[in-house]
Short mmCIF file of C-alpha atoms in Angstrom, two decimals:
data_model
loop_
_atom_site.label_atom_id
_atom_site.label_comp_id
_atom_site.label_asym_id
_atom_site.label_seq_id
_atom_site.Cartn_x
_atom_site.Cartn_y
_atom_site.Cartn_z
CA MET A 1 -4.14 -16.54 -74.44
CA ALA A 2 -3.15 -16.78 -70.83
CA SER A 3 -5.90 -14.87 -69.11
CA GLN A 4 -4.93 -13.07 -65.96
CA PRO A 5 -7.89 -12.27 -63.73
CA ALA A 6 -8.27 -8.55 -63.15
CA ARG A 7 -6.62 -7.31 -59.99
CA ARG A 8 -9.78 -6.06 -58.37
CA ARG A 9 -10.49 -5.47 -54.73
CA ARG A 10 -11.62 -8.60 -52.95
CA LEU A 11 -11.43 -7.41 -49.34
CA GLU A 12 -12.61 -4.33 -47.48
CA VAL A 13 -10.36 -3.56 -44.53
CA GLU A 14 -11.40 -1.21 -41.75
CA ASP A 15 -9.22 -0.42 -38.75
CA ILE A 16 -11.00 -0.40 -35.42
CA GLY A 17 -8.30 0.53 -32.91
CA ASP A 18 -5.48 -1.93 -33.56
CA ILE A 19 -7.83 -4.54 -35.04
CA ALA A 20 -8.08 -5.00 -38.82
CA VAL A 21 -11.71 -5.84 -39.57
CA VAL A 22 -11.90 -7.55 -42.95
CA GLN A 23 -15.05 -8.01 -45.03
CA PHE A 24 -15.12 -10.20 -48.12
CA VAL A 25 -16.40 -8.42 -51.23
CA ASP A 26 -17.46 -11.65 -52.99
CA LYS A 27 -20.54 -13.63 -52.02
CA LYS A 28 -18.89 -16.83 -53.23
CA ILE A 29 -15.35 -17.74 -52.25
CA LEU A 30 -14.55 -20.24 -54.98
CA ASP A 31 -12.14 -20.68 -57.81
CA GLU A 32 -8.48 -21.25 -57.11
CA GLN A 33 -7.17 -18.06 -58.70
CA ASN A 34 -9.64 -15.99 -56.75
CA ILE A 35 -8.79 -17.76 -53.50
CA GLN A 36 -5.10 -17.33 -54.22
CA MET A 37 -5.58 -13.57 -54.50
CA ILE A 38 -7.74 -13.39 -51.38
CA GLY A 39 -5.01 -15.34 -49.58
CA ASP A 40 -2.30 -13.01 -50.87
CA ASP A 41 -4.27 -9.97 -49.69
CA LEU A 42 -4.86 -11.52 -46.26
CA PHE A 43 -1.22 -12.54 -45.83
CA ARG A 44 -0.07 -9.05 -46.86
CA LEU A 45 -1.99 -7.65 -43.87
CA VAL A 46 0.30 -9.62 -41.58
CA ASP A 47 3.56 -9.90 -43.52
CA GLU A 48 3.81 -6.40 -44.99
CA LEU A 49 1.38 -4.22 -43.09
CA GLY A 50 2.26 -5.66 -39.71
CA ARG A 51 -1.29 -6.29 -38.50
CA ARG A 52 -1.45 -8.57 -35.48
CA LYS A 53 -5.18 -8.68 -34.77
CA VAL A 54 -7.41 -9.69 -37.65
CA LEU A 55 -11.19 -10.09 -37.50
CA LEU A 56 -12.66 -11.73 -40.61
CA ASN A 57 -16.32 -10.83 -41.05
CA PHE A 58 -18.15 -13.40 -43.23
CA ALA A 59 -21.45 -11.46 -43.34
CA ASN A 60 -21.38 -11.20 -47.16
CA VAL A 61 -20.31 -14.76 -47.81
CA GLU A 62 -22.99 -17.16 -49.02
CA PHE A 63 -20.85 -19.97 -50.36
CA MET A 64 -17.37 -21.24 -49.68
CA SER A 65 -15.67 -24.52 -50.58
CA SER A 66 -12.77 -26.41 -49.01
CA ALA A 67 -10.28 -24.61 -51.25
CA ALA A 68 -10.57 -21.47 -49.10
CA LEU A 69 -10.01 -23.27 -45.79
CA GLY A 70 -6.30 -23.73 -46.39
CA LYS A 71 -5.81 -19.96 -46.63
CA LEU A 72 -7.59 -19.42 -43.32
CA ILE A 73 -5.37 -21.99 -41.62
CA THR A 74 -2.23 -20.41 -43.08
CA LEU A 75 -3.40 -16.97 -41.92
CA HIS A 76 -4.10 -18.38 -38.44
CA ARG A 77 -0.58 -19.88 -38.33
CA LYS A 78 1.07 -16.68 -39.55
CA LEU A 79 -0.68 -14.69 -36.81
CA GLN A 80 0.17 -17.27 -34.16
CA ALA A 81 3.83 -17.08 -35.20
CA VAL A 82 3.93 -13.36 -34.42
CA GLN A 83 1.83 -13.61 -31.23
CA GLY A 84 -1.15 -12.22 -33.12
CA LYS A 85 -4.72 -13.46 -33.26
CA LEU A 86 -7.31 -14.35 -35.89
CA ILE A 87 -11.03 -14.32 -35.14
CA LEU A 88 -13.85 -15.17 -37.56
CA CYS A 89 -17.38 -13.82 -37.18
CA LYS A 90 -20.85 -13.66 -38.76
CA ILE A 91 -20.58 -17.00 -40.51
CA ALA A 92 -23.82 -18.21 -42.13
CA LYS A 93 -25.31 -21.36 -40.60
CA GLU A 94 -24.58 -23.53 -43.66
CA ILE A 95 -20.97 -22.35 -43.88
CA LEU A 96 -20.55 -22.96 -40.17
CA ASP A 97 -21.24 -26.63 -40.97
CA VAL A 98 -18.17 -26.56 -43.24
CA PHE A 99 -16.05 -25.57 -40.22
CA LYS A 100 -17.74 -28.11 -37.95
CA ILE A 101 -17.42 -31.08 -40.33
CA THR A 102 -13.73 -30.33 -40.88
CA LYS A 103 -13.31 -29.67 -37.12
CA LEU A 104 -11.67 -26.37 -37.91
CA ASP A 105 -14.09 -24.77 -35.43
CA LYS A 106 -11.77 -26.32 -32.80
CA ILE A 107 -8.65 -24.51 -33.97
CA LEU A 108 -10.12 -21.26 -35.33
CA GLU A 109 -11.92 -18.89 -32.98
CA ILE A 110 -15.44 -18.17 -34.27
CA LYS A 111 -17.78 -15.55 -32.83
CA PRO A 112 -21.41 -14.93 -33.73
CA ASP A 113 -21.10 -11.21 -34.52
CA GLU A 114 -18.57 -8.43 -35.05
CA GLN A 115 -19.06 -6.90 -31.62
CA SER A 116 -18.28 -10.12 -29.76
CA GLY A 117 -15.37 -10.67 -32.17
CA LEU A 118 -13.91 -7.24 -31.37
CA GLN A 119 -14.25 -7.89 -27.65
CA SER A 120 -12.38 -11.20 -27.89
CA PHE A 121 -8.93 -9.79 -28.72
CA MET B 1 -53.58 -32.31 -53.14
CA THR B 2 -50.83 -31.29 -55.60
CA PRO B 3 -49.24 -34.36 -57.16
CA SER B 4 -45.45 -34.67 -56.70
CA PRO B 5 -43.55 -33.65 -59.81
CA ASP B 6 -41.89 -36.46 -61.77
CA PRO B 7 -38.15 -36.90 -61.18
CA VAL B 8 -35.88 -35.14 -63.65
CA THR B 9 -32.81 -37.00 -64.92
CA ALA B 10 -30.05 -35.54 -67.07
CA ASP B 11 -26.82 -36.84 -68.58
CA VAL B 12 -24.23 -34.15 -69.11
CA THR B 13 -20.66 -34.35 -70.34
CA ILE B 14 -18.41 -31.37 -69.68
CA PRO B 15 -14.79 -30.63 -70.56
CA SER B 16 -12.17 -30.34 -67.80
CA ASP B 17 -13.09 -26.74 -67.17
CA LEU B 18 -14.14 -25.29 -63.81
CA GLY B 19 -16.31 -22.65 -65.50
CA GLU B 20 -18.33 -25.43 -67.15
CA ALA B 21 -18.59 -27.17 -63.78
CA HIS B 22 -19.99 -24.01 -62.19
CA ALA B 23 -22.53 -23.61 -65.01
CA LEU B 24 -23.67 -27.21 -64.42
CA GLN B 25 -23.90 -26.60 -60.66
CA ALA B 26 -26.11 -23.56 -61.35
CA ARG B 27 -28.41 -25.70 -63.55
CA ILE B 28 -28.71 -28.35 -60.86
CA GLU B 29 -29.35 -25.70 -58.23
CA ASP B 30 -32.18 -24.28 -60.36
CA ALA B 31 -33.68 -27.78 -60.67
CA LEU B 32 -33.50 -28.30 -56.88
CA GLN B 33 -35.18 -24.97 -56.27
CA ALA B 34 -37.89 -25.82 -58.80
CA PHE B 35 -38.61 -28.90 -56.67
CA GLY B 36 -38.82 -26.69 -53.59
CA TYR B 37 -35.67 -27.95 -51.83
CA GLY B 38 -34.75 -25.80 -48.82
CA ASP B 39 -31.66 -23.60 -48.56
CA ARG B 40 -29.77 -26.03 -46.34
CA ASP B 41 -30.22 -28.99 -48.72
CA VAL B 42 -29.38 -26.83 -51.75
CA PHE B 43 -26.19 -25.61 -50.03
CA ALA B 44 -25.18 -29.17 -49.09
CA ILE B 45 -25.69 -30.52 -52.61
CA ARG B 46 -23.98 -27.56 -54.20
CA LEU B 47 -20.96 -27.87 -51.94
CA ALA B 48 -20.67 -31.62 -52.57
CA LEU B 49 -20.93 -31.01 -56.34
CA GLU B 50 -18.28 -28.29 -56.16
CA GLU B 51 -15.86 -30.52 -54.26
CA ALA B 52 -16.50 -33.61 -56.42
CA LEU B 53 -16.30 -31.73 -59.74
CA VAL B 54 -13.10 -29.91 -58.71
CA ASN B 55 -11.63 -33.30 -57.71
CA ALA B 56 -12.67 -34.84 -61.05
CA ILE B 57 -11.34 -31.96 -63.15
CA LYS B 58 -8.16 -31.13 -61.23
CA HIS B 59 -7.05 -34.35 -59.59
CA GLY B 60 -8.73 -36.86 -61.92
CA ASN B 61 -8.38 -35.32 -65.36
CA GLN B 62 -5.44 -33.09 -64.34
CA LEU B 63 -7.13 -30.20 -66.22
CA ASP B 64 -6.45 -32.08 -69.49
CA PRO B 65 -8.62 -30.36 -72.15
CA ASP B 66 -8.97 -33.67 -74.04
CA LYS B 67 -10.56 -35.40 -71.06
CA ARG B 68 -14.20 -35.11 -70.05
CA VAL B 69 -16.29 -35.40 -66.91
CA HIS B 70 -19.52 -37.37 -67.23
CA VAL B 71 -22.34 -36.42 -64.88
CA ARG B 72 -25.71 -38.11 -64.51
CA TYR B 73 -28.10 -36.67 -61.96
CA THR B 74 -31.68 -37.17 -60.86
CA VAL B 75 -33.69 -34.66 -58.90
CA ALA B 76 -36.74 -36.25 -57.29
CA PRO B 77 -39.16 -34.76 -54.78
CA ASP B 78 -37.58 -36.71 -51.91
CA ARG B 79 -33.94 -37.18 -52.96
CA PHE B 80 -31.08 -36.11 -55.21
CA ASP B 81 -28.71 -38.61 -56.80
CA VAL B 82 -25.63 -37.96 -58.88
CA ARG B 83 -22.87 -40.01 -60.52
CA ILE B 84 -19.67 -38.23 -61.53
CA ALA B 85 -17.05 -40.04 -63.63
CA ASP B 86 -13.73 -38.60 -64.75
CA GLU B 87 -11.24 -40.04 -67.23
CA GLY B 88 -8.28 -40.06 -64.84
CA PRO B 89 -6.46 -43.01 -63.24
CA GLY B 90 -8.62 -42.96 -60.10
CA PHE B 91 -7.47 -42.96 -56.48
CA ASP B 92 -7.95 -44.84 -53.23
CA PRO B 93 -10.18 -42.74 -50.97
CA ALA B 94 -9.07 -44.83 -47.97
CA ALA B 95 -5.47 -43.67 -48.54
CA VAL B 96 -6.35 -39.97 -48.14
CA PRO B 97 -5.27 -38.87 -44.64
CA ASP B 98 -8.07 -37.84 -42.29
CA PRO B 99 -7.73 -34.06 -42.15
CA THR B 100 -9.46 -33.89 -38.77
CA GLU B 101 -6.63 -35.80 -37.07
CA ASP B 102 -4.23 -33.66 -35.04
CA ASP B 103 -1.30 -34.39 -37.35
CA PHE B 104 -3.17 -33.23 -40.42
CA ILE B 105 -5.66 -30.62 -39.17
CA GLU B 106 -3.41 -27.69 -40.05
CA ARG B 107 -2.70 -29.00 -43.55
CA PRO B 108 -4.06 -26.65 -46.16
CA CYS B 109 -5.70 -29.33 -48.36
CA GLY B 110 -7.55 -32.62 -48.25
CA ARG B 111 -10.91 -31.54 -46.88
CA GLY B 112 -13.04 -31.99 -49.99
CA LEU B 113 -13.78 -35.68 -49.44
CA LEU B 114 -14.61 -35.06 -45.81
CA LEU B 115 -17.08 -32.33 -46.73
CA ILE B 116 -18.73 -34.50 -49.38
CA ARG B 117 -19.23 -37.26 -46.79
CA GLY B 118 -20.42 -34.77 -44.20
CA PHE B 119 -22.97 -33.01 -46.37
CA MET B 120 -24.41 -35.93 -48.37
CA SER B 121 -26.54 -38.82 -47.07
CA SER B 122 -24.42 -41.44 -48.85
CA VAL B 123 -21.22 -41.46 -50.91
CA GLU B 124 -19.56 -44.36 -52.75
CA TYR B 125 -16.48 -44.63 -54.93
CA HIS B 126 -16.43 -47.25 -57.67
CA GLY B 127 -13.88 -49.10 -59.76
CA CYS B 128 -10.44 -47.54 -59.52
CA GLY B 129 -11.91 -44.50 -57.75
CA ASN B 130 -12.63 -42.32 -60.77
CA VAL B 131 -16.40 -42.72 -60.36
CA VAL B 132 -18.32 -41.38 -57.38
CA THR B 133 -22.02 -41.72 -56.67
CA MET B 134 -23.66 -39.63 -54.00
CA SER B 135 -27.16 -39.10 -52.70
CA LYS B 136 -28.87 -36.57 -50.54
CA LEU B 137 -32.20 -37.28 -48.93
CA ARG B 138 -34.33 -34.17 -48.81
CA ASN B 139 -34.21 -32.53 -45.37
CA GLY B 140 -31.62 -35.19 -44.61
CA HIS B 141 -29.01 -34.78 -41.95
CA PRO B 142 -25.35 -35.00 -42.82
CA ALA B 143 -24.01 -38.52 -42.28
CA GLY B 144 -21.21 -37.17 -40.10
CA GLY B 145 -23.51 -35.36 -37.65
#
């Protein structure tokens, strides 16, 4: 049987002014199907809902592998293409190492907390 | 003084199934915690296992249900060692483009090997590239900085 993962909510989106503040529901961002759906939901914010300022809050995230990084880069590119902006915040120390080792901390803007993220748009 | 616990070694063979890989990662994580490894070392080992097992299952065995992944690991008080072998054709790690280079940095894939090298103390590929051994010294710093 081809099992289709349930279409459950993976992101919480709150609008603060014209900024979409996105929290991840899952503590672990793993598993290709899951990441695919998270990616689809993130891209929909830009492509269909027309958001131009996106703040991703990683406060809930305890574990993330390289499979998720591609989606973040694609989101960053999509926003750049429409003169928008992506900012990441509240990334746990260990996960921050993932960004540093891959040097993605040089192309993605990362802030320590939500407040400084909001002020950086 | 409490004597150090004896190292624990296990040989495990799993099918080409990511759910089985996650169950094995959870077992290894429990063993590391039983030895008192800190959060940072546990995260590093877990991430390297995730990347290496996904590579073995997806890229090595191509998710073939008839192929297996063979894992041998040892948790010791001062270090963790693991050998992961898949039944695929192997690959040349030197031929994988460096995803930190400007031309490749925006590519959506290819960062698993880099993360394994960054988080573990040593990493070696053997034979045709379908066997990887990696070690992490406890409280060790990532090789890449």
